Amino acid sequence: MSTPDRAEGNDVSTLERTVAVLGAGTMGTGIATVAVRAGHRAIIYDVDEANLSRGVESVRAFLDNGVRLGKLTPEQAQQASARIEASTDLNDLAPAEVVIEAIHEDLGAKQHLFGELDRIVGGQTLFHTNTSTLSVTAIASGSRRPERVVGTHYCNPAPLMKLVEVADGRHTAGWAHDATMEFLAGLGKTSVVTKDRPGFIVNRFLIPWENSCINALEAGLGSKESIDTAVTGALGHPMGPFALLDVVGLDIHQQVATRLYEQLRDPRFYPPPMVDRMVAAGDLGRKTGRGFYTYDDNRLFGS
Amino acid sequence: MADFERVAVLGFGTMGAGIAQVVAMSGREVTVLEAGQDRIEAGSAALAGFLDGGVARGKMTESERDETLARIRSTTEPKELDGCDLVIEAVSERFEVKRELFGAVAAVIGDDALIVTNTSALSVTALAASVPGPGRFAGLHFFNPAPLMRVVEVVRALQTEPEVIERLTEFVVALGKEPVVVKDRPGFLVNYLLMPYLNDVVTELDNELASAEDIDTALRLGLGYKLGPLELLDLIGLDVHEHATQSAYDATLDPRFAPPPLLRQMVAAGYHGDKNGMGFRNRQDGTR
């Protein structure tokens, strides 16, 4: 490569940029909220009109709530709200300098979108993927310029959680990594750098931890209450493993654990049989009113 | 009338001092047995320092501190424990040392006085077998620092009488703590879960998943933990964790408990964590 790194680079740290977010689900709308709050223009893309309008509404609701809580002035919320756009047409993403992919965990769909966007956006546009269980390298291979693809894994809910895990693929260029770190700092996030390995850091350690707690419960080492009490009281975790699994959802835990197991072939990642039984019984956690515990209402934690 | 009016604590190290404080703060008389006067002085100073810190932070009044201190006396003579109805052992994690001490103490206390161990690494059942009347023996596992940590594991040895577990559970509640009754397994409950997780983190650090700082940051911010795993290991002491996880490995031959090579190397190099300023997060030789 003859051009120096910085000349080829994409300075997205300070200026207001156009950010495209692919997918109007929980993570996509959360990330779009973060982007407009940081002063960027955000275009949310989704194939489904109804998803899209729900997504835009949820961004606005989050900003309004920020005003009620005194985190934003009404002017700031209004300006941020004005920076949010939505489209079902990929061609509308042409001005994007950063694309953040947050669609469902389907490798082929993610690869396809990046391949399509190659034709639409500029050559220096960063491609970020918010995948939690797929390989960044595999997703990047959908683009003819895999050097611009970086894994940026946000935590849910994205507007509240400061952590982003950054993972380069095999072909990620130094300029793309550096520009990504600057972009995330501009969003007010705390980035940690990890490798393109299944689960990155948080899920890499959380999944075996949760599985070991489920196995301990099944082995009679304690009750769900005593294990949750022991973990919060002795280790300072904000929630015990079973209260947390009920928030995450047993179906989600099963999916993430299974995907990590399929890649790592390490039995510590495989969801224990109790998880299958709970999913089969429809005891998915808070969202169904019953998981390890029963709930009078199905409000999600923190909402 | 409150159960266990006179309590003996064996050992005036970090755990012994913390347990003595917790018991004295519940209004009970405490006698601490230590081997030498120098160790008694060190333990007393640490305990007084902890209480002074509580006064300085407004957690207790000066008179509460003074009353607590007045309820704690210390001795080097086992016969001074005559009349205690509960003995809490918190000496070093060596089976023979504990066994000999239980023999000396059992000779002076009543046959119906309970004896409990704060061991985290040894089998409570094996220790119970070393005292006359093993049915009165159990584990009472406090976490460090004992005055601050909310949970106490009540460990049921194979020999422990059910009524003993009930009395100890009520005692823990009377101390203002949450009892969790657990089986006598290596690591009991909390460390049984914690040790494989910590070993896994050390292995992945060695495998260059991320820097020690980034692993801690990810788990603190991502999961809301008060401490990241590597900061926690530095706080626990790498030598202490190595000993505990090796003991659990010896007892189970479960590879999740095997001390990972990097942990062994850190200990071999003399990097013991916060206590000597060299650990995963505070290596002072600048190599990490």
XYZ file of C-alpha atoms in Angstrom:
591
model
C 0.000 0.000 0.000
C 1.653 3.252 -1.093
C -0.471 5.831 0.715
C 0.396 6.560 4.330
C -2.090 5.210 6.861
C -3.373 8.554 8.074
C -3.942 9.878 4.548
C -6.054 6.859 3.818
C -7.723 7.120 7.198
C -11.100 8.386 8.105
C -11.150 10.928 10.932
C -14.479 10.364 12.596
C -13.502 11.402 16.100
C -14.637 14.970 16.511
C -16.636 16.200 13.557
C -20.282 15.470 13.157
C -20.545 12.523 10.852
C -23.194 10.573 9.078
C -23.667 7.196 10.700
C -25.777 4.435 9.174
C -27.234 1.839 11.538
C -28.390 -1.414 9.965
C -31.301 -2.967 11.816
C -34.006 -1.199 13.837
C -34.111 -3.719 16.682
C -33.180 -3.054 20.298
C -29.449 -2.840 19.648
C -29.739 -0.836 16.416
C -32.030 1.793 17.902
C -29.893 1.941 21.049
C -26.761 2.539 18.988
C -28.558 5.150 16.849
C -29.536 6.930 20.077
C -25.902 6.985 21.157
C -24.861 8.381 17.765
C -27.363 11.259 17.636
C -26.734 12.111 21.270
C -23.021 12.458 20.408
C -23.902 14.938 17.648
C -23.825 12.652 14.623
C -26.523 12.308 12.009
C -27.903 8.766 12.101
C -29.804 6.944 9.371
C -31.445 3.750 10.563
C -31.957 1.141 7.856
C -34.370 -1.758 8.093
C -36.255 -3.829 5.504
C -39.477 -3.487 7.480
C -41.321 -0.130 7.572
C -43.095 -0.986 10.816
C -39.812 -1.908 12.544
C -38.322 1.291 11.306
C -41.028 3.576 12.641
C -41.025 1.714 15.965
C -37.245 2.147 16.065
C -37.347 5.875 15.416
C -40.053 6.218 18.050
C -37.948 4.399 20.594
C -34.960 6.673 19.917
C -37.198 9.714 20.478
C -38.735 8.165 23.589
C -35.281 7.563 25.002
C -34.261 11.174 24.335
C -37.501 12.489 25.889
C -36.878 10.361 28.923
C -33.392 11.871 29.137
C -35.044 15.295 29.381
C -37.392 14.094 32.131
C -34.428 12.696 34.061
C -32.511 15.940 33.605
C -29.755 14.296 31.518
C -30.500 16.381 28.425
C -31.931 19.864 27.931
C -35.082 20.013 25.789
C -33.003 21.770 23.101
C -30.384 19.020 23.101
C -33.068 16.364 22.832
C -34.795 18.234 20.035
C -31.560 18.670 18.081
C -30.631 15.032 18.594
C -34.108 14.001 17.538
C -33.781 16.062 14.353
C -30.581 14.158 13.475
C -32.382 10.810 13.284
C -33.515 9.535 9.876
C -34.872 6.252 8.615
C -34.887 4.399 5.319
C -35.730 1.051 3.787
C -33.497 1.831 0.789
C -29.791 0.996 1.099
C -29.006 3.681 -1.513
C -30.001 6.318 1.043
C -26.957 5.294 3.115
C -24.539 6.655 0.462
C -23.301 9.590 2.611
C -22.481 7.354 5.595
C -18.939 7.589 6.929
C -19.537 4.880 9.512
C -21.889 1.919 9.004
C -22.848 -0.004 12.132
C -24.459 -3.374 11.454
C -26.875 -4.547 14.143
C -29.196 -6.984 12.391
C -30.033 -10.502 13.630
C -27.216 -13.017 13.984
C -27.263 -14.348 10.415
C -23.825 -14.535 8.830
C -25.072 -14.639 5.241
C -27.352 -11.630 5.731
C -24.569 -9.590 7.307
C -22.097 -10.501 4.552
C -24.647 -9.659 1.895
C -25.371 -6.203 3.362
C -21.686 -5.300 3.530
C -21.222 -6.473 -0.062
C -24.139 -4.342 -1.241
C -22.892 -1.305 0.683
C -19.462 -1.588 -0.977
C -21.138 -0.261 -4.145
C -23.027 2.504 -2.349
C -20.797 4.156 0.261
C -17.341 5.761 -0.092
C -14.157 3.708 -0.035
C -13.066 5.050 3.362
C -16.356 4.348 5.119
C -15.877 2.216 8.240
C -17.952 -0.951 8.526
C -18.693 -1.890 12.137
C -20.450 -5.088 13.129
C -22.217 -5.447 16.473
C -22.230 -9.236 16.246
C -21.976 -11.010 19.591
C -21.443 -14.592 18.488
C -20.209 -14.583 14.893
C -16.681 -14.141 13.594
C -15.764 -10.582 12.596
C -13.465 -12.034 9.944
C -16.278 -14.100 8.451
C -18.607 -11.090 8.323
C -15.821 -8.925 6.844
C -15.361 -11.404 4.007
C -18.705 -10.193 2.636
C -17.044 -6.881 1.769
C -14.535 -6.505 -1.031
C -12.636 -4.247 1.375
C -12.413 -6.358 4.559
C -9.676 -4.025 5.821
C -12.369 -1.491 6.737
C -14.437 -3.900 8.843
C -14.126 -3.819 12.652
C -16.117 -5.647 15.333
C -17.665 -3.223 17.836
C -19.787 -5.073 20.367
C -22.071 -2.806 22.409
C -23.845 -3.892 25.589
C -27.612 -3.753 26.011
C -29.042 -1.166 26.625
C -26.512 0.648 24.435
C -27.406 4.198 25.549
C -26.735 3.321 29.196
C -23.855 0.862 29.050
C -20.439 2.418 28.517
C -18.614 -0.681 27.364
C -17.783 -1.509 23.747
C -15.618 -4.522 22.901
C -13.472 -3.887 19.823
C -12.222 -6.849 17.797
C -10.290 -6.640 14.540
C -10.794 -9.279 11.860
C -7.816 -10.939 10.182
C -7.690 -8.249 7.498
C -8.662 -5.148 9.493
C -6.285 -2.278 8.672
C -4.525 -0.227 11.319
C -6.205 2.949 10.089
C -9.653 1.393 10.456
C -8.890 0.180 13.985
C -7.522 3.579 15.040
C -10.423 5.492 13.488
C -12.839 3.128 15.250
C -11.249 3.759 18.642
C -11.503 7.518 18.060
C -15.099 7.244 16.906
C -16.081 5.250 20.012
C -14.299 7.696 22.315
C -16.310 10.454 20.612
C -19.486 8.539 21.454
C -18.456 8.630 25.113
C -17.842 4.897 25.229
C -15.098 3.000 27.052
C -13.495 0.621 24.576
C -11.580 -2.532 25.342
C -9.528 -4.251 22.677
C -9.895 -7.972 22.255
C -9.486 -10.634 19.596
C -11.897 -12.021 17.017
C -12.661 -15.037 19.200
C -16.086 -16.439 20.114
C -17.735 -14.393 22.873
C -15.046 -11.680 22.901
C -14.451 -10.989 26.626
C -17.798 -10.617 28.388
C -19.691 -13.564 26.896
C -16.498 -15.653 26.854
C -16.524 -15.556 30.654
C -20.231 -15.033 31.372
C -21.541 -18.118 29.555
C -19.365 -20.711 31.366
C -20.038 -18.858 34.632
C -23.799 -19.064 34.201
C -23.581 -22.685 33.074
C -21.500 -23.619 36.117
C -24.065 -21.990 38.407
C -26.899 -23.911 36.704
C -24.927 -27.144 37.108
C -24.331 -26.340 40.795
C -28.064 -25.804 41.249
C -28.867 -29.101 39.535
C -26.224 -30.843 41.673
C -27.883 -29.618 44.853
C -25.032 -27.384 46.027
C -27.598 -24.788 46.911
C -31.039 -23.459 46.057
C -31.500 -20.722 43.465
C -32.044 -18.284 46.313
C -28.993 -19.382 48.293
C -26.720 -19.330 45.245
C -27.952 -15.858 44.235
C -27.488 -14.660 47.828
C -24.016 -16.163 48.075
C -22.868 -14.631 44.785
C -24.208 -11.130 45.447
C -23.190 -11.125 49.110
C -19.742 -12.668 48.801
C -18.606 -11.570 45.335
C -20.218 -8.172 44.972
C -22.006 -9.030 41.727
C -25.037 -6.777 41.177
C -27.281 -9.779 40.484
C -27.034 -13.462 41.238
C -26.730 -15.861 38.275
C -30.402 -16.909 38.260
C -31.827 -13.412 38.625
C -29.540 -12.410 35.732
C -30.550 -15.366 33.548
C -34.191 -14.411 34.051
C -33.394 -10.897 32.795
C -31.322 -12.115 29.835
C -33.900 -14.758 28.891
C -33.270 -18.505 28.985
C -33.832 -18.741 25.216
C -31.174 -16.102 24.591
C -28.760 -17.833 26.949
C -29.416 -21.127 25.160
C -28.762 -19.563 21.733
C -25.589 -17.720 22.699
C -24.193 -20.695 24.634
C -24.947 -23.084 21.779
C -23.315 -20.826 19.192
C -20.191 -20.443 21.313
C -20.090 -24.195 21.932
C -20.372 -24.902 18.214
C -17.268 -22.810 17.604
C -15.194 -23.727 20.653
C -16.227 -27.362 21.244
C -15.547 -26.785 24.931
C -18.239 -28.412 27.106
C -18.181 -25.513 29.576
C -20.074 -23.490 26.968
C -22.808 -26.032 26.282
C -26.131 -25.099 27.892
C -26.968 -27.603 30.657
C -30.088 -29.781 30.197
C -31.996 -27.645 32.714
C -31.889 -24.786 30.187
C -33.483 -26.950 27.494
C -36.223 -28.033 29.896
C -36.955 -24.455 30.905
C -37.098 -23.286 27.287
C -39.339 -26.244 26.376
C -41.656 -25.328 29.238
C -41.808 -21.705 28.116
C -40.122 -20.520 31.317
C -37.953 -17.971 29.550
C -37.532 -15.529 32.433
C -38.987 -12.113 33.145
C -40.426 -11.697 29.681
C -42.786 -14.652 30.158
C -43.388 -13.999 33.861
C -41.567 -17.153 34.912
C -38.010 -18.426 34.742
C -36.044 -19.480 37.782
C -38.337 -17.125 39.687
C -41.913 -16.046 39.021
C -42.850 -12.429 38.367
C -46.050 -10.505 38.821
C -45.349 -8.391 35.765
C -43.087 -8.821 32.758
C -41.384 -5.451 32.752
C -37.773 -5.779 31.704
C -35.124 -4.943 34.230
C -34.287 -1.251 34.211
C -37.221 -0.198 32.065
C -31.110 -15.467 76.015
C -28.772 -15.224 73.082
C -26.996 -18.386 72.047
C -23.183 -18.452 72.317
C -22.514 -15.772 74.928
C -18.817 -16.527 75.142
C -17.010 -17.113 71.897
C -13.389 -18.111 71.311
C -11.566 -17.191 68.112
C -8.418 -19.157 67.313
C -5.899 -17.046 65.415
C -5.447 -13.277 65.262
C -4.597 -12.926 61.576
C -6.731 -10.988 59.085
C -9.674 -13.388 59.276
C -9.423 -13.969 63.041
C -9.378 -10.230 63.731
C -12.310 -9.621 61.412
C -14.377 -12.433 62.918
C -13.549 -11.303 66.477
C -14.770 -7.831 65.572
C -18.025 -9.081 64.039
C -18.795 -11.301 67.035
C -17.905 -8.600 69.593
C -20.087 -6.075 67.749
C -23.055 -8.424 68.300
C -22.583 -7.936 72.066
C -20.755 -11.178 72.804
C -17.593 -11.680 74.836
C -14.701 -12.822 72.633
C -11.428 -14.434 73.623
C -8.785 -14.632 70.908
C -6.114 -17.315 71.225
C -2.799 -16.750 69.468
C 0.598 -18.435 69.716
C 2.738 -15.416 70.598
C 2.465 -11.972 72.143
C 3.823 -10.309 68.982
C 1.027 -11.808 66.904
C -1.545 -10.720 69.477
C -0.244 -7.175 69.253
C -0.302 -7.182 65.455
C -3.868 -8.563 65.409
C -5.066 -6.113 68.063
C -3.554 -3.203 66.149
C -5.214 -4.306 62.896
C -8.569 -4.693 64.623
C -8.314 -1.292 66.338
C -7.279 0.263 63.030
C -10.314 -1.195 61.281
C -12.635 0.133 63.993
C -10.963 3.562 63.880
C -11.605 3.588 60.143
C -15.265 2.860 60.848
C -15.431 5.780 63.286
C -13.666 8.080 60.793
C -16.195 7.151 58.085
C -19.088 7.687 60.447
C -20.105 4.004 60.438
C -19.814 3.711 64.222
C -19.509 6.005 67.219
C -16.437 6.237 69.431
C -18.326 4.630 72.288
C -19.395 1.714 70.062
C -15.767 1.231 69.112
C -14.653 1.306 72.750
C -17.388 -1.109 73.845
C -16.455 -3.508 71.043
C -12.786 -3.418 71.998
C -13.675 -3.926 75.680
C -15.456 -7.180 74.809
C -12.357 -8.668 73.136
C -9.493 -10.082 75.133
C -6.584 -12.151 73.926
C -4.404 -14.872 75.342
C -1.674 -17.337 74.492
C -3.076 -19.935 76.936
C -5.655 -22.483 75.668
C -6.931 -22.974 79.242
C -8.260 -19.399 79.161
C -10.933 -20.646 76.755
C -12.604 -22.622 79.546
C -16.298 -21.680 79.574
C -16.578 -20.710 75.907
C -19.602 -22.227 74.214
C -18.428 -21.665 70.634
C -14.905 -21.920 69.221
C -14.203 -20.431 65.773
C -10.915 -21.563 64.291
C -9.120 -19.207 61.877
C -5.465 -20.249 61.916
C -3.263 -21.066 58.947
C -4.549 -23.524 56.342
C -2.476 -26.504 57.474
C -4.339 -29.598 58.523
C -1.846 -30.711 61.187
C -1.717 -27.266 62.797
C -5.514 -27.153 63.050
C -5.754 -30.758 64.276
C -3.274 -30.203 67.137
C -4.980 -26.977 68.136
C -8.415 -28.646 68.236
C -6.965 -31.276 70.571
C -5.600 -28.654 72.961
C -8.820 -26.621 72.910
C -11.178 -29.608 73.226
C -9.375 -30.573 76.438
C -10.427 -27.343 78.189
C -13.879 -26.530 76.784
C -17.147 -28.298 77.610
C -18.238 -31.413 75.721
C -21.276 -29.547 74.392
C -19.381 -26.477 73.171
C -19.432 -26.191 69.387
C -16.248 -26.048 67.343
C -16.278 -24.527 63.863
C -13.585 -23.870 61.295
C -13.211 -20.905 58.954
C -11.153 -23.011 56.553
C -11.661 -22.305 52.869
C -9.320 -24.969 51.502
C -9.557 -28.039 53.739
C -12.276 -30.646 54.166
C -14.539 -29.797 57.099
C -15.435 -33.483 57.364
C -11.776 -34.467 57.720
C -11.258 -31.776 60.371
C -14.415 -32.906 62.208
C -12.937 -36.392 62.448
C -10.026 -34.934 64.426
C -12.114 -33.639 67.341
C -13.797 -35.582 70.121
C -17.555 -35.397 69.443
C -17.488 -34.627 65.697
C -21.267 -34.080 65.652
C -20.683 -30.631 67.210
C -18.245 -29.626 64.468
C -19.052 -27.610 61.314
C -17.614 -24.999 58.995
C -18.380 -21.302 59.383
C -16.813 -19.653 56.367
C -16.520 -15.856 56.518
C -15.337 -13.849 53.529
C -12.620 -11.238 53.661
C -12.997 -8.570 55.023
C -15.320 -10.279 57.503
C -16.820 -7.068 58.952
C -17.960 -5.940 55.488
C -18.962 -9.105 53.642
C -22.623 -9.935 54.036
C -22.619 -13.695 53.500
C -21.321 -16.499 55.724
C -21.313 -20.094 54.510
C -22.470 -22.621 57.132
C -20.766 -25.839 56.068
C -22.328 -29.148 56.966
C -19.737 -31.901 57.495
C -20.896 -35.488 57.100
C -20.854 -35.814 60.901
C -22.527 -32.485 61.794
C -25.747 -32.823 63.832
C -28.726 -31.061 62.172
C -29.373 -29.084 65.357
C -25.830 -27.666 65.167
C -26.524 -26.297 61.670
C -29.723 -24.673 62.974
C -27.944 -23.006 65.889
C -25.129 -21.751 63.671
C -27.588 -20.413 61.103
C -29.334 -18.410 63.819
C -25.976 -17.243 65.123
C -25.013 -15.893 61.681
C -28.327 -14.027 61.505
C -27.637 -12.621 64.992
C -24.308 -11.317 63.670
C -26.246 -9.353 61.040
C -25.085 -11.600 58.189
C -26.840 -13.855 55.680
C -26.240 -17.562 56.285
C -25.968 -19.908 53.321
C -25.978 -23.573 54.302
C -23.722 -25.564 51.998
C -22.271 -29.016 51.537
C -18.700 -29.837 52.428
C -17.375 -29.739 48.896
C -14.003 -28.313 47.871
C -14.574 -24.553 47.770
C -18.027 -25.045 49.357
C -20.337 -22.932 47.196
C -18.811 -19.525 46.465
C -15.244 -20.647 45.863
C -16.422 -23.772 44.054
C -17.980 -21.409 41.510
C -15.328 -18.685 41.679
C -12.104 -20.681 41.302
C -12.742 -22.185 37.831
C -13.825 -18.759 36.580
C -10.651 -17.096 37.900
C -8.474 -19.888 36.472
C -10.220 -19.512 33.110
C -9.492 -15.771 33.101
C -5.810 -16.342 33.900
C -5.587 -18.890 31.075
C -7.205 -16.520 28.582
C -4.918 -13.677 29.714
C -2.001 -16.004 28.985
C -3.645 -16.748 25.621
C -3.603 -13.005 24.893
C -7.356 -12.530 24.619
C -6.863 -8.956 25.886
C -4.757 -7.009 28.374
C -5.343 -7.557 32.100
C -6.728 -4.041 32.361
C -9.146 -4.518 29.450
C -10.404 -7.861 30.795
C -11.152 -6.207 34.150
C -12.751 -3.176 32.489
C -14.940 -5.358 30.262
C -16.303 -7.406 33.162
C -16.762 -4.419 35.490
C -18.591 -2.313 32.904
C -20.273 -5.146 31.035
C -21.562 -7.063 34.057
C -21.462 -4.484 36.862
C -18.944 -6.425 38.967
C -17.346 -4.326 41.701
C -13.955 -5.756 40.809
C -12.605 -7.325 37.657
C -11.283 -10.886 38.025
C -7.607 -9.943 37.846
C -7.949 -7.116 40.371
C -9.812 -9.600 42.552
C -6.974 -12.124 42.263
C -4.452 -9.438 43.242
C -6.613 -8.648 46.270
C -7.080 -12.300 47.282
C -3.357 -12.963 46.872
C -2.052 -15.091 44.031
C -0.355 -17.465 46.475
C -3.594 -17.842 48.437
C -5.601 -18.560 45.286
C -2.985 -21.019 44.018
C -3.102 -22.915 47.307
C -6.907 -22.991 47.376
C -7.368 -24.057 43.772
C -4.595 -26.663 44.047
C -6.358 -28.094 47.126
C -9.645 -28.251 45.211
C -7.873 -29.891 42.289
C -6.240 -32.479 44.570
C -9.630 -33.257 46.093
C -11.531 -33.540 42.800
C -9.022 -34.050 39.943
C -11.338 -31.704 38.055
C -9.129 -29.844 35.544
C -11.143 -26.639 35.997
C -9.477 -26.319 39.410
C -5.928 -26.992 38.189
C -3.771 -23.892 38.743
C -3.017 -22.492 35.268
C 0.668 -22.258 34.283
C 0.724 -18.445 34.375
C -0.619 -18.457 37.947
C 2.113 -20.889 39.037
C 4.724 -18.742 37.317
C 3.494 -15.560 38.987
C 3.722 -17.219 42.396
C 7.109 -18.740 41.587
C 8.346 -15.274 40.616
C 7.179 -13.922 43.968
C 4.307 -11.914 42.497
C 1.680 -12.341 45.193
C -0.673 -9.474 44.320
C -1.532 -6.382 46.306
C 0.214 -7.545 49.466
C 3.632 -7.140 47.870
C 2.722 -4.701 45.144
C 3.239 -7.156 42.284
C 0.360 -8.888 40.597
C -1.634 -8.969 37.381
C -2.650 -5.320 37.605
C 0.311 -3.773 39.379
C 3.446 -5.397 38.088
C 6.161 -2.987 39.175
C 8.906 -4.383 36.988
C 7.273 -2.852 33.926
C 7.026 -6.042 31.886
C 3.260 -6.092 31.601
